[in-house]
Amino acid sequence: MADADYDVLILGAGSGGYACALRAAQLGLTVGLVEKGKVGGTCLHVGCIPTKALLHAAEVADSARDSEQFGVRATLEGIDMAGVNSYKDGVVSRLFKGLTGLVKSRGITVIEGEGRLTGPKQVTVDGRTYSGRSVVLASGSHSRSLPGLEVDGERVLTSEHALRLDRVPRSVVVLGGGVIGCEFASVWRSFGAEVTIVEALPRLVAAEDEASSKALERAFRKRGIVFRTGTRFESVERTDDGVAVTVEGGDRIEAELMLVAVGRGPVTDGLGYDEQGITLDRGFVVTDERCRTNVEGVYAVGDIVPGLQLAHRGFQQGIFVAEDIAGLDPRPVDETAIPRVTYSHPELASVGLDERTAAEKYGADGIESVTYDLGGNGKSQILKTQGFVKLVRRTDGPVVGIHLVGDRVGELVGEAQLIYGWEGYPEDVAPLVHAHPTQNEALGEAHLALAGKPLHAHS
Ligand code: FAD
């Protein structure tokens, strides 16, 4: 006999787990939500939200430093990390308070403690057992390291340690030029640190369209961020006042700190998943497109499921699963239509296929692309940001990829996603009215150009 039974029992209260809990409760189901840390998980406490607060503080610092170009006289006197951290922590704690209030008001039972799957439909927490008619695994992810690379939290850090730093480091080696590495590199550079990124792949944020990566690299170079792409890390040594990082070829890079940002692995070890017969692939939980594992009634959502490790994917999967359990027959999450944003200065945002993948899929003659430079966009000129909107379409067909570069372009990805999700043709999007002057207009302009009638762009 279980100590308590629920319609839905969820293991992990991060983006995927809590979204599932909120929606299931809204649909009248009883919900048990097991969490060993804080409701909100990685995204709220040590991921999306605190990093974006740091990035905003970095933008404020850049505005002060560059104020003269707007005719405003201001000087940047320095960064008060205690103040920055208190602003960041304030944002997190207000959102946390709101979320816990919401969870409570929906009648969800939060079961505090470390859970383990001890039956296909049963979770044990501190010796008490809980059962669910349906069980949702949502135990999330953790920072990965490399074999033999020891993270000590003092000189060699993960993103979690980096978020708790009480000072601006003099210099940092960022190991990994993916999204998380580039975001921290961008923040620290704006705060005045010397930053070197070491990346084994040939370019920064290599999952993005090559043109976007190249634009980010140009912008970073201009900002004095050093990057060594196509370069493997070999070892790190502690020195008297920091670290010495040796890379392929024998070069040594000295710095005060090193951030390890080489990806995130699933939290599935030791949780009883394999003992209960759940199929795993390199630690990730294998599901079908309806988030169902191979064990009947057991679902998985979020970062433990292979695919993009993004909070909004987890939210949507969580909502989907709750509706599926409630018998609403919802539409599965379209994994190809998940928007991606790198919130550095400048930002990258995209949805759909990059040009190379589109060409592989449809043939080089089966696609067309156009790039609209933000130089022709009034609002971008006002903001003094550079970048572009790049569209990839199937020849005489819908838009299959949208790629944006420039400060604040992350805010445009919603419209890009609608166009992609609706399989919009440039000819359908071109007549839509975009408010002037907004950066949003650049999306309209790019579609006008691809429809063969460019307005503020050369034919
Ligand atoms: P998590 O949020 O990791 O939640 C899992 C929860 O399960 C945790 O609270 C954990 O404590 C709990 N748990 C695990 N095991 C147990 C157990 N045995 N018993 C009880 N509880 C358990 N994504 C974006 O979309 N946008 C961003 O800007 C963004 N920025 C990021 C920045 C950083 C630095 C990082 C690290 C990540 C970022 N992400 C971002 C990714 C995002 O945080 C994750 O995709 C998202 O949190 C995944 O949600 P999840 O529910 O799968 O897992």
Short mmCIF file of C-alpha atoms and ligand atoms in Angstrom, two decimals:
data_model
loop_
_atom_site.label_atom_id
_atom_site.label_comp_id
_atom_site.label_asym_id
_atom_site.label_seq_id
_atom_site.Cartn_x
_atom_site.Cartn_y
_atom_site.Cartn_z
CA MET A 1 0.00 0.00 0.00
CA ALA A 2 1.34 3.39 -0.94
CA ASP A 3 1.34 6.24 1.59
CA ALA A 4 -0.52 8.37 -0.97
CA ASP A 5 -2.01 7.85 -4.44
CA TYR A 6 -2.35 10.43 -7.18
CA ASP A 7 -3.73 10.55 -10.68
CA VAL A 8 -0.37 11.95 -11.77
CA LEU A 9 2.90 11.51 -9.89
CA ILE A 10 5.76 13.62 -11.21
CA LEU A 11 9.44 13.14 -10.40
CA GLY A 12 11.17 16.54 -10.68
CA ALA A 13 9.67 20.03 -10.50
CA GLY A 14 11.68 21.85 -13.18
CA SER A 15 10.19 23.38 -16.32
CA GLY A 16 8.84 20.06 -17.63
CA GLY A 17 7.61 18.69 -14.31
CA TYR A 18 5.94 21.79 -12.91
CA ALA A 19 4.25 22.68 -16.22
CA CYS A 20 2.79 19.18 -16.28
CA ALA A 21 1.65 19.54 -12.66
CA LEU A 22 -0.02 22.93 -13.24
CA ARG A 23 -1.91 21.75 -16.33
CA ALA A 24 -2.91 18.39 -14.81
CA ALA A 25 -4.30 20.13 -11.72
CA GLN A 26 -6.17 22.59 -13.93
CA LEU A 27 -7.79 19.59 -15.61
CA GLY A 28 -9.03 18.29 -12.26
CA LEU A 29 -6.43 15.55 -11.73
CA THR A 30 -4.78 14.99 -8.35
CA VAL A 31 -1.03 15.65 -8.55
CA GLY A 32 1.99 14.66 -6.45
CA LEU A 33 5.13 16.59 -7.40
CA VAL A 34 8.39 15.18 -6.00
CA GLU A 35 11.29 17.64 -5.72
CA LYS A 36 14.62 17.36 -3.91
CA GLY A 37 15.60 20.99 -4.47
CA LYS A 38 13.34 23.92 -5.30
CA VAL A 39 10.23 23.99 -7.44
CA GLY A 40 11.28 25.73 -10.67
CA GLY A 41 14.37 23.58 -11.23
CA THR A 42 17.39 24.55 -13.28
CA CYS A 43 15.75 27.18 -15.44
CA LEU A 44 14.41 29.34 -12.64
CA HIS A 45 17.18 28.94 -10.08
CA VAL A 46 20.44 28.29 -11.95
CA GLY A 47 19.65 28.58 -15.66
CA CYS A 48 17.55 30.78 -17.93
CA ILE A 49 16.44 33.41 -15.44
CA PRO A 50 19.60 34.26 -13.46
CA THR A 51 21.77 34.19 -16.60
CA LYS A 52 19.42 36.54 -18.40
CA ALA A 53 19.48 38.89 -15.41
CA LEU A 54 23.29 38.93 -15.65
CA LEU A 55 23.03 39.58 -19.38
CA HIS A 56 20.73 42.50 -18.75
CA ALA A 57 23.15 43.96 -16.19
CA ALA A 58 25.87 43.50 -18.84
CA GLU A 59 23.74 45.43 -21.35
CA VAL A 60 23.36 48.26 -18.83
CA ALA A 61 27.15 48.30 -18.36
CA ASP A 62 27.67 48.44 -22.13
CA SER A 63 25.15 51.27 -22.43
CA ALA A 64 27.03 53.28 -19.81
CA ARG A 65 30.40 52.54 -21.43
CA ASP A 66 29.15 53.40 -24.92
CA SER A 67 26.86 56.25 -23.90
CA GLU A 68 28.83 58.90 -25.74
CA GLN A 69 27.83 57.53 -29.12
CA PHE A 70 24.27 58.59 -28.21
CA GLY A 71 25.43 62.02 -27.05
CA VAL A 72 24.95 61.10 -23.42
CA ARG A 73 27.82 61.71 -21.03
CA ALA A 74 28.05 58.91 -18.49
CA THR A 75 30.97 56.95 -17.17
CA LEU A 76 31.09 53.35 -16.13
CA GLU A 77 32.71 53.42 -12.73
CA GLY A 78 32.72 49.69 -12.26
CA ILE A 79 30.64 46.64 -11.52
CA ASP A 80 29.37 46.07 -8.01
CA MET A 81 28.88 42.31 -8.09
CA ALA A 82 27.01 42.34 -4.78
CA GLY A 83 24.52 44.72 -6.36
CA VAL A 84 24.31 42.70 -9.56
CA ASN A 85 23.75 39.50 -7.56
CA SER A 86 21.11 41.09 -5.42
CA TYR A 87 19.22 42.28 -8.53
CA LYS A 88 19.55 38.78 -10.09
CA ASP A 89 18.52 36.97 -6.91
CA GLY A 90 15.60 39.36 -6.46
CA VAL A 91 14.24 38.46 -9.89
CA VAL A 92 14.58 34.74 -9.13
CA SER A 93 12.98 34.99 -5.71
CA ARG A 94 9.98 37.01 -6.95
CA LEU A 95 9.34 34.44 -9.69
CA PHE A 96 9.84 31.58 -7.22
CA LYS A 97 7.34 33.10 -4.83
CA GLY A 98 4.81 33.48 -7.64
CA LEU A 99 5.35 29.92 -8.81
CA THR A 100 5.04 28.34 -5.37
CA GLY A 101 1.86 30.34 -4.81
CA LEU A 102 0.46 29.06 -8.08
CA VAL A 103 1.38 25.44 -7.29
CA LYS A 104 -0.34 25.76 -3.91
CA SER A 105 -3.43 27.45 -5.29
CA ARG A 106 -3.93 24.61 -7.79
CA GLY A 107 -3.94 22.08 -4.94
CA ILE A 108 -0.76 20.28 -6.05
CA THR A 109 0.99 18.28 -3.31
CA VAL A 110 4.72 18.99 -3.30
CA ILE A 111 6.61 16.02 -1.84
CA GLU A 112 9.98 17.31 -0.68
CA GLY A 113 12.97 15.00 -0.90
CA GLU A 114 14.93 12.77 -3.23
CA GLY A 115 12.69 10.35 -5.08
CA ARG A 116 13.47 6.97 -6.60
CA LEU A 117 11.32 4.89 -8.88
CA THR A 118 10.70 1.72 -6.87
CA GLY A 119 7.91 0.33 -9.03
CA PRO A 120 6.74 1.28 -12.51
CA LYS A 121 4.08 3.50 -10.96
CA GLN A 122 5.68 4.11 -7.60
CA VAL A 123 8.19 6.60 -6.20
CA THR A 124 9.83 6.27 -2.78
CA VAL A 125 10.94 9.40 -0.91
CA ASP A 126 12.59 9.10 2.53
CA GLY A 127 11.05 5.68 3.12
CA ARG A 128 7.52 6.70 2.17
CA THR A 129 5.97 5.43 -1.03
CA TYR A 130 3.72 7.33 -3.40
CA SER A 131 1.89 5.91 -6.37
CA GLY A 132 0.44 7.43 -9.52
CA ARG A 133 -2.07 6.19 -12.06
CA SER A 134 0.36 7.84 -14.45
CA VAL A 135 3.98 8.71 -13.67
CA VAL A 136 5.97 11.48 -15.33
CA LEU A 137 9.77 11.42 -15.17
CA ALA A 138 11.19 14.96 -15.26
CA SER A 139 14.49 14.77 -13.40
CA GLY A 140 16.34 17.17 -15.71
CA SER A 141 20.02 17.60 -16.42
CA HIS A 142 23.37 18.48 -14.86
CA SER A 143 26.55 20.16 -16.13
CA ARG A 144 28.88 17.75 -17.84
CA SER A 145 32.64 17.71 -17.56
CA LEU A 146 35.34 15.97 -19.61
CA PRO A 147 37.15 12.77 -18.59
CA GLY A 148 39.89 13.65 -16.10
CA LEU A 149 38.77 17.28 -15.75
CA GLU A 150 38.02 18.00 -12.13
CA VAL A 151 35.59 20.80 -11.33
CA ASP A 152 36.51 22.26 -7.92
CA GLY A 153 34.03 25.13 -7.76
CA GLU A 154 36.83 27.59 -6.98
CA ARG A 155 39.06 27.88 -10.02
CA VAL A 156 37.32 25.44 -12.34
CA LEU A 157 33.62 26.17 -12.39
CA THR A 158 30.32 25.01 -13.80
CA SER A 159 27.63 27.52 -14.72
CA GLU A 160 26.13 27.05 -11.24
CA HIS A 161 29.34 28.20 -9.56
CA ALA A 162 29.70 31.02 -12.09
CA LEU A 163 26.27 32.34 -11.15
CA ARG A 164 27.39 32.62 -7.52
CA LEU A 165 30.67 34.51 -8.14
CA ASP A 166 31.03 37.48 -5.84
CA ARG A 167 33.54 39.27 -8.07
CA VAL A 168 34.25 39.99 -11.71
CA PRO A 169 37.17 37.75 -12.63
CA ARG A 170 40.21 39.43 -14.13
CA SER A 171 40.38 36.74 -16.82
CA VAL A 172 38.50 33.57 -17.74
CA VAL A 173 38.93 30.61 -20.06
CA VAL A 174 35.52 29.42 -21.18
CA LEU A 175 35.66 25.79 -22.24
CA GLY A 176 32.87 25.33 -24.78
CA GLY A 177 31.58 27.83 -27.32
CA GLY A 178 27.96 26.70 -27.22
CA VAL A 179 25.04 28.75 -25.95
CA ILE A 180 25.95 28.71 -22.24
CA GLY A 181 29.65 29.37 -22.89
CA CYS A 182 28.93 32.29 -25.23
CA GLU A 183 26.43 33.83 -22.82
CA PHE A 184 28.90 33.83 -19.91
CA ALA A 185 31.72 35.03 -22.21
CA SER A 186 29.50 37.93 -23.28
CA VAL A 187 28.59 38.89 -19.69
CA TRP A 188 32.15 38.74 -18.36
CA ARG A 189 33.51 40.75 -21.28
CA SER A 190 30.90 43.46 -20.72
CA PHE A 191 31.92 43.48 -17.04
CA GLY A 192 35.57 44.04 -18.07
CA ALA A 193 37.18 40.57 -17.94
CA GLU A 194 39.65 39.16 -20.46
CA VAL A 195 37.85 36.19 -22.00
CA THR A 196 39.15 33.30 -24.11
CA ILE A 197 36.76 30.67 -25.45
CA VAL A 198 38.16 27.25 -26.36
CA GLU A 199 35.89 25.23 -28.66
CA ALA A 200 36.65 21.90 -30.33
CA LEU A 201 34.14 22.44 -33.15
CA PRO A 202 35.07 24.69 -36.06
CA ARG A 203 32.82 27.58 -34.99
CA LEU A 204 30.99 29.17 -32.08
CA VAL A 205 27.38 28.04 -31.47
CA ALA A 206 27.91 25.41 -34.15
CA ALA A 207 24.30 24.22 -34.00
CA GLU A 208 23.21 27.50 -35.62
CA ASP A 209 23.33 28.51 -39.30
CA GLU A 210 26.94 29.11 -40.32
CA ALA A 211 26.20 32.76 -41.19
CA SER A 212 24.89 33.37 -37.66
CA SER A 213 27.95 31.77 -36.06
CA LYS A 214 30.24 33.84 -38.25
CA ALA A 215 28.38 37.05 -37.38
CA LEU A 216 28.69 36.25 -33.68
CA GLU A 217 32.39 35.54 -34.10
CA ARG A 218 32.90 38.91 -35.86
CA ALA A 219 31.04 40.73 -33.10
CA PHE A 220 32.93 38.91 -30.34
CA ARG A 221 36.26 39.63 -32.06
CA LYS A 222 35.36 43.33 -32.18
CA ARG A 223 34.53 43.23 -28.48
CA GLY A 224 37.92 41.73 -27.69
CA ILE A 225 36.66 38.25 -26.84
CA VAL A 226 39.35 35.80 -27.94
CA PHE A 227 38.19 32.44 -29.24
CA ARG A 228 40.09 29.36 -30.32
CA THR A 229 37.73 27.27 -32.43
CA GLY A 230 38.68 23.87 -33.83
CA THR A 231 40.89 23.52 -30.74
CA ARG A 232 40.73 20.70 -28.24
CA PHE A 233 41.27 21.19 -24.54
CA GLU A 234 44.05 19.02 -23.14
CA SER A 235 44.53 19.81 -19.47
CA VAL A 236 44.28 22.38 -16.73
CA GLU A 237 46.71 23.06 -13.89
CA ARG A 238 46.22 25.20 -10.81
CA THR A 239 48.78 28.03 -10.65
CA ASP A 240 49.54 30.43 -7.76
CA ASP A 241 46.80 32.79 -8.76
CA GLY A 242 44.55 30.89 -11.13
CA VAL A 243 44.71 28.23 -13.81
CA ALA A 244 46.88 27.38 -16.82
CA VAL A 245 44.93 25.69 -19.56
CA THR A 246 46.81 23.64 -22.14
CA VAL A 247 45.15 23.17 -25.50
CA GLU A 248 45.89 21.02 -28.51
CA GLY A 249 49.24 21.98 -30.02
CA GLY A 250 50.67 22.75 -26.56
CA ASP A 251 49.61 26.40 -26.13
CA ARG A 252 49.02 27.46 -22.54
CA ILE A 253 46.39 30.01 -21.63
CA GLU A 254 46.62 31.50 -18.15
CA ALA A 255 43.56 32.92 -16.43
CA GLU A 256 42.05 33.46 -13.03
CA LEU A 257 39.20 31.00 -13.67
CA MET A 258 37.98 28.39 -16.08
CA LEU A 259 34.30 27.78 -16.82
CA VAL A 260 33.39 24.31 -18.05
CA ALA A 261 30.46 24.62 -20.45
CA VAL A 262 30.67 21.45 -22.50
CA GLY A 263 27.02 20.44 -22.40
CA ARG A 264 24.53 18.89 -20.03
CA GLY A 265 23.88 15.24 -19.27
CA PRO A 266 20.61 13.66 -18.13
CA VAL A 267 19.89 13.08 -14.42
CA THR A 268 18.81 9.43 -14.61
CA ASP A 269 21.58 7.51 -12.84
CA GLY A 270 20.60 5.72 -9.66
CA LEU A 271 16.95 6.77 -9.87
CA GLY A 272 15.65 3.24 -10.51
CA TYR A 273 14.60 3.93 -14.10
CA ASP A 274 16.56 1.05 -15.60
CA GLU A 275 15.56 -1.34 -12.79
CA GLN A 276 11.93 -0.65 -13.70
CA GLY A 277 12.66 -1.59 -17.30
CA ILE A 278 12.62 1.90 -18.79
CA THR A 279 14.66 2.06 -21.96
CA LEU A 280 17.58 4.47 -21.76
CA ASP A 281 19.98 5.54 -24.48
CA ARG A 282 23.30 6.86 -23.14
CA GLY A 283 21.44 7.86 -19.99
CA PHE A 284 18.58 9.67 -21.78
CA VAL A 285 15.04 8.31 -21.51
CA VAL A 286 13.74 7.05 -24.83
CA THR A 287 10.17 8.14 -25.64
CA ASP A 288 7.84 8.18 -28.60
CA GLU A 289 6.51 11.47 -29.99
CA ARG A 290 3.80 11.40 -27.30
CA CYS A 291 6.47 11.44 -24.54
CA ARG A 292 5.61 7.84 -23.64
CA THR A 293 8.36 5.54 -22.41
CA ASN A 294 8.27 1.83 -23.20
CA VAL A 295 6.56 1.19 -19.82
CA GLU A 296 2.82 1.69 -19.97
CA GLY A 297 1.63 4.77 -18.08
CA VAL A 298 5.14 6.19 -17.59
CA TYR A 299 6.02 9.38 -19.47
CA ALA A 300 9.19 11.49 -19.65
CA VAL A 301 9.61 15.20 -20.41
CA GLY A 302 12.32 17.86 -20.55
CA ASP A 303 16.09 17.55 -20.61
CA ILE A 304 16.12 13.79 -19.87
CA VAL A 305 14.52 13.18 -23.27
CA PRO A 306 16.90 13.38 -26.28
CA GLY A 307 16.50 16.65 -28.18
CA LEU A 308 16.95 20.36 -27.53
CA GLN A 309 17.54 21.01 -23.83
CA LEU A 310 15.40 24.11 -23.54
CA ALA A 311 12.90 25.20 -20.94
CA HIS A 312 10.12 26.04 -23.41
CA ARG A 313 10.36 22.55 -24.91
CA GLY A 314 9.97 21.11 -21.41
CA PHE A 315 6.98 23.38 -20.65
CA GLN A 316 5.22 22.32 -23.83
CA GLN A 317 5.93 18.63 -23.30
CA GLY A 318 4.65 18.92 -19.72
CA ILE A 319 1.39 20.53 -20.87
CA PHE A 320 1.03 17.95 -23.63
CA VAL A 321 1.49 15.01 -21.23
CA ALA A 322 -1.05 16.39 -18.74
CA GLU A 323 -3.60 16.75 -21.54
CA ASP A 324 -2.80 13.30 -22.89
CA ILE A 325 -3.32 11.76 -19.44
CA ALA A 326 -6.60 13.65 -19.11
CA GLY A 327 -7.72 12.13 -22.43
CA LEU A 328 -7.86 15.39 -24.41
CA ASP A 329 -5.95 13.97 -27.40
CA PRO A 330 -3.58 16.95 -27.73
CA ARG A 331 -1.20 17.51 -30.64
CA PRO A 332 2.36 16.30 -29.90
CA VAL A 333 5.11 18.90 -29.60
CA ASP A 334 6.73 19.57 -32.97
CA GLU A 335 10.41 19.09 -32.19
CA THR A 336 11.41 20.83 -35.43
CA ALA A 337 9.54 24.02 -34.52
CA ILE A 338 11.25 24.82 -31.22
CA PRO A 339 12.76 28.31 -31.25
CA ARG A 340 16.38 28.73 -30.13
CA VAL A 341 17.94 31.87 -28.70
CA THR A 342 21.51 32.67 -27.64
CA TYR A 343 21.18 35.76 -25.44
CA SER A 344 24.69 37.14 -25.90
CA HIS A 345 25.55 40.63 -27.19
CA PRO A 346 24.56 40.38 -30.03
CA GLU A 347 21.79 37.78 -29.80
CA LEU A 348 21.19 34.88 -32.17
CA ALA A 349 17.70 33.48 -32.66
CA SER A 350 16.39 30.86 -35.02
CA VAL A 351 13.72 28.36 -35.84
CA GLY A 352 13.72 25.53 -38.37
CA LEU A 353 16.55 24.39 -40.61
CA ASP A 354 19.90 26.03 -41.22
CA GLU A 355 20.79 26.49 -44.88
CA ARG A 356 23.17 23.54 -45.05
CA THR A 357 20.66 21.08 -43.55
CA ALA A 358 17.90 22.43 -45.77
CA ALA A 359 20.12 21.90 -48.83
CA GLU A 360 20.90 18.34 -47.70
CA LYS A 361 17.19 17.66 -47.22
CA TYR A 362 15.74 19.32 -50.33
CA GLY A 363 18.79 19.52 -52.61
CA ALA A 364 20.81 22.68 -53.31
CA ASP A 365 18.42 23.54 -56.16
CA GLY A 366 15.40 22.88 -53.99
CA ILE A 367 15.94 25.87 -51.70
CA GLU A 368 16.39 29.63 -51.88
CA SER A 369 17.69 31.99 -49.25
CA VAL A 370 17.82 35.70 -48.68
CA THR A 371 19.65 37.80 -46.10
CA TYR A 372 18.28 41.17 -45.08
CA ASP A 373 20.88 43.34 -43.35
CA LEU A 374 19.74 45.22 -40.23
CA GLY A 375 21.59 48.22 -41.72
CA GLY A 376 18.35 48.93 -43.58
CA ASN A 377 16.17 48.65 -40.47
CA GLY A 378 15.45 51.95 -38.73
CA LYS A 379 15.07 50.63 -35.19
CA SER A 380 18.30 48.64 -35.41
CA GLN A 381 20.09 51.79 -36.55
CA ILE A 382 18.61 53.67 -33.59
CA LEU A 383 19.85 50.92 -31.26
CA LYS A 384 23.18 50.85 -33.14
CA THR A 385 23.04 47.10 -33.54
CA GLN A 386 24.27 45.12 -36.50
CA GLY A 387 23.02 41.82 -37.80
CA PHE A 388 20.56 40.32 -40.21
CA VAL A 389 17.46 38.28 -40.89
CA LYS A 390 18.17 35.26 -43.03
CA LEU A 391 15.37 33.20 -44.52
CA VAL A 392 15.57 29.80 -46.15
CA ARG A 393 12.58 28.59 -48.18
CA ARG A 394 11.84 25.62 -50.37
CA THR A 395 11.85 26.76 -53.97
CA ASP A 396 8.28 27.92 -54.63
CA GLY A 397 7.41 26.58 -51.20
CA PRO A 398 7.22 27.55 -47.53
CA VAL A 399 9.86 29.10 -45.33
CA VAL A 400 11.80 26.28 -43.65
CA GLY A 401 14.37 28.24 -41.65
CA ILE A 402 14.58 31.70 -40.07
CA HIS A 403 17.84 33.00 -38.59
CA LEU A 404 18.24 36.29 -36.77
CA VAL A 405 21.32 38.11 -35.47
CA GLY A 406 21.39 41.42 -33.57
CA ASP A 407 20.71 42.85 -30.13
CA ARG A 408 17.21 41.99 -28.89
CA VAL A 409 16.32 39.76 -31.85
CA GLY A 410 15.32 37.01 -29.41
CA GLU A 411 12.10 38.96 -29.02
CA LEU A 412 11.36 38.45 -32.75
CA VAL A 413 11.54 34.69 -32.71
CA GLY A 414 7.86 34.36 -31.76
CA GLU A 415 6.73 35.67 -35.14
CA ALA A 416 9.42 33.60 -36.85
CA GLN A 417 8.04 30.52 -35.12
CA LEU A 418 4.47 31.28 -36.24
CA ILE A 419 5.62 31.65 -39.84
CA TYR A 420 7.56 28.42 -39.65
CA GLY A 421 4.85 26.51 -37.79
CA TRP A 422 2.16 27.60 -40.27
CA GLU A 423 4.40 26.68 -43.19
CA GLY A 424 4.02 30.25 -44.40
CA TYR A 425 5.07 31.23 -47.90
CA PRO A 426 7.08 34.48 -48.21
CA GLU A 427 4.30 35.68 -50.51
CA ASP A 428 1.80 35.24 -47.62
CA VAL A 429 3.98 36.98 -45.06
CA ALA A 430 5.06 39.88 -47.31
CA PRO A 431 1.71 41.74 -47.13
CA LEU A 432 1.52 41.56 -43.30
CA VAL A 433 1.85 45.01 -41.74
CA HIS A 434 4.77 45.41 -39.32
CA ALA A 435 4.80 48.44 -37.04
CA HIS A 436 7.36 51.12 -37.88
CA PRO A 437 10.00 51.59 -36.56
CA THR A 438 10.51 48.17 -35.01
CA GLN A 439 13.09 45.47 -35.48
CA ASN A 440 10.10 43.30 -36.34
CA GLU A 441 9.94 45.09 -39.67
CA ALA A 442 13.18 43.39 -40.66
CA LEU A 443 11.27 40.09 -40.73
CA GLY A 444 8.68 41.65 -43.01
CA GLU A 445 11.39 43.14 -45.23
CA ALA A 446 13.17 39.80 -45.56
CA HIS A 447 9.92 38.16 -46.66
CA LEU A 448 9.28 40.98 -49.13
CA ALA A 449 12.75 40.38 -50.56
CA LEU A 450 12.22 36.63 -50.79
CA ALA A 451 8.86 37.20 -52.46
CA GLY A 452 10.73 39.18 -55.12
CA LYS A 453 9.69 42.68 -54.08
CA PRO A 454 12.33 44.09 -51.72
CA LEU A 455 11.49 47.49 -50.24
CA HIS A 456 14.50 48.76 -48.28
CA ALA A 457 16.92 46.24 -49.78
CA HIS A 458 18.66 45.98 -53.12
CA SER A 459 16.97 43.71 -55.66
P1 FAD B 1 15.26 20.74 -14.62
O1 FAD B 1 14.88 22.15 -14.74
O2 FAD B 1 16.70 20.40 -14.48
O3 FAD B 1 14.44 20.18 -13.38
C1 FAD B 1 14.61 18.89 -12.89
C2 FAD B 1 14.22 18.90 -11.42
O4 FAD B 1 14.21 17.57 -10.94
C3 FAD B 1 15.21 19.66 -10.55
O5 FAD B 1 14.53 20.63 -9.80
C4 FAD B 1 15.83 18.59 -9.67
O6 FAD B 1 16.13 19.06 -8.37
C5 FAD B 1 14.73 17.55 -9.64
N1 FAD B 1 15.21 16.19 -9.38
C6 FAD B 1 16.17 15.51 -10.06
N2 FAD B 1 16.30 14.28 -9.53
C7 FAD B 1 15.41 14.19 -8.51
C8 FAD B 1 15.09 13.17 -7.59
N3 FAD B 1 15.70 11.99 -7.60
N4 FAD B 1 14.13 13.41 -6.68
C9 FAD B 1 13.50 14.63 -6.64
N5 FAD B 1 13.78 15.62 -7.49
C10 FAD B 1 14.72 15.39 -8.42
N6 FAD B 1 16.68 27.09 -21.51
C11 FAD B 1 15.98 28.00 -22.19
O7 FAD B 1 14.95 27.65 -22.79
N7 FAD B 1 16.35 29.32 -22.22
C12 FAD B 1 17.46 29.76 -21.60
O8 FAD B 1 17.76 30.95 -21.65
C13 FAD B 1 18.24 28.83 -20.88
N8 FAD B 1 19.35 29.23 -20.23
C14 FAD B 1 20.05 28.32 -19.51
C15 FAD B 1 21.20 28.73 -18.85
C16 FAD B 1 21.95 27.85 -18.10
C17 FAD B 1 23.17 28.32 -17.38
C18 FAD B 1 21.50 26.49 -17.98
C19 FAD B 1 22.27 25.51 -17.14
C20 FAD B 1 20.38 26.05 -18.64
C21 FAD B 1 19.65 26.96 -19.42
N9 FAD B 1 18.50 26.56 -20.12
C22 FAD B 1 17.81 27.47 -20.85
C23 FAD B 1 18.04 25.15 -20.12
C24 FAD B 1 16.88 24.94 -19.15
O9 FAD B 1 17.25 25.36 -17.87
C25 FAD B 1 16.48 23.48 -19.15
O10 FAD B 1 16.18 23.08 -20.47
C26 FAD B 1 15.26 23.22 -18.29
O11 FAD B 1 15.48 23.62 -16.97
C27 FAD B 1 14.92 21.72 -18.32
O12 FAD B 1 13.80 21.47 -17.53
P2 FAD B 1 13.57 20.03 -16.89
O13 FAD B 1 12.26 20.08 -16.21
O14 FAD B 1 13.83 18.97 -17.86
O15 FAD B 1 14.75 19.87 -15.81
#
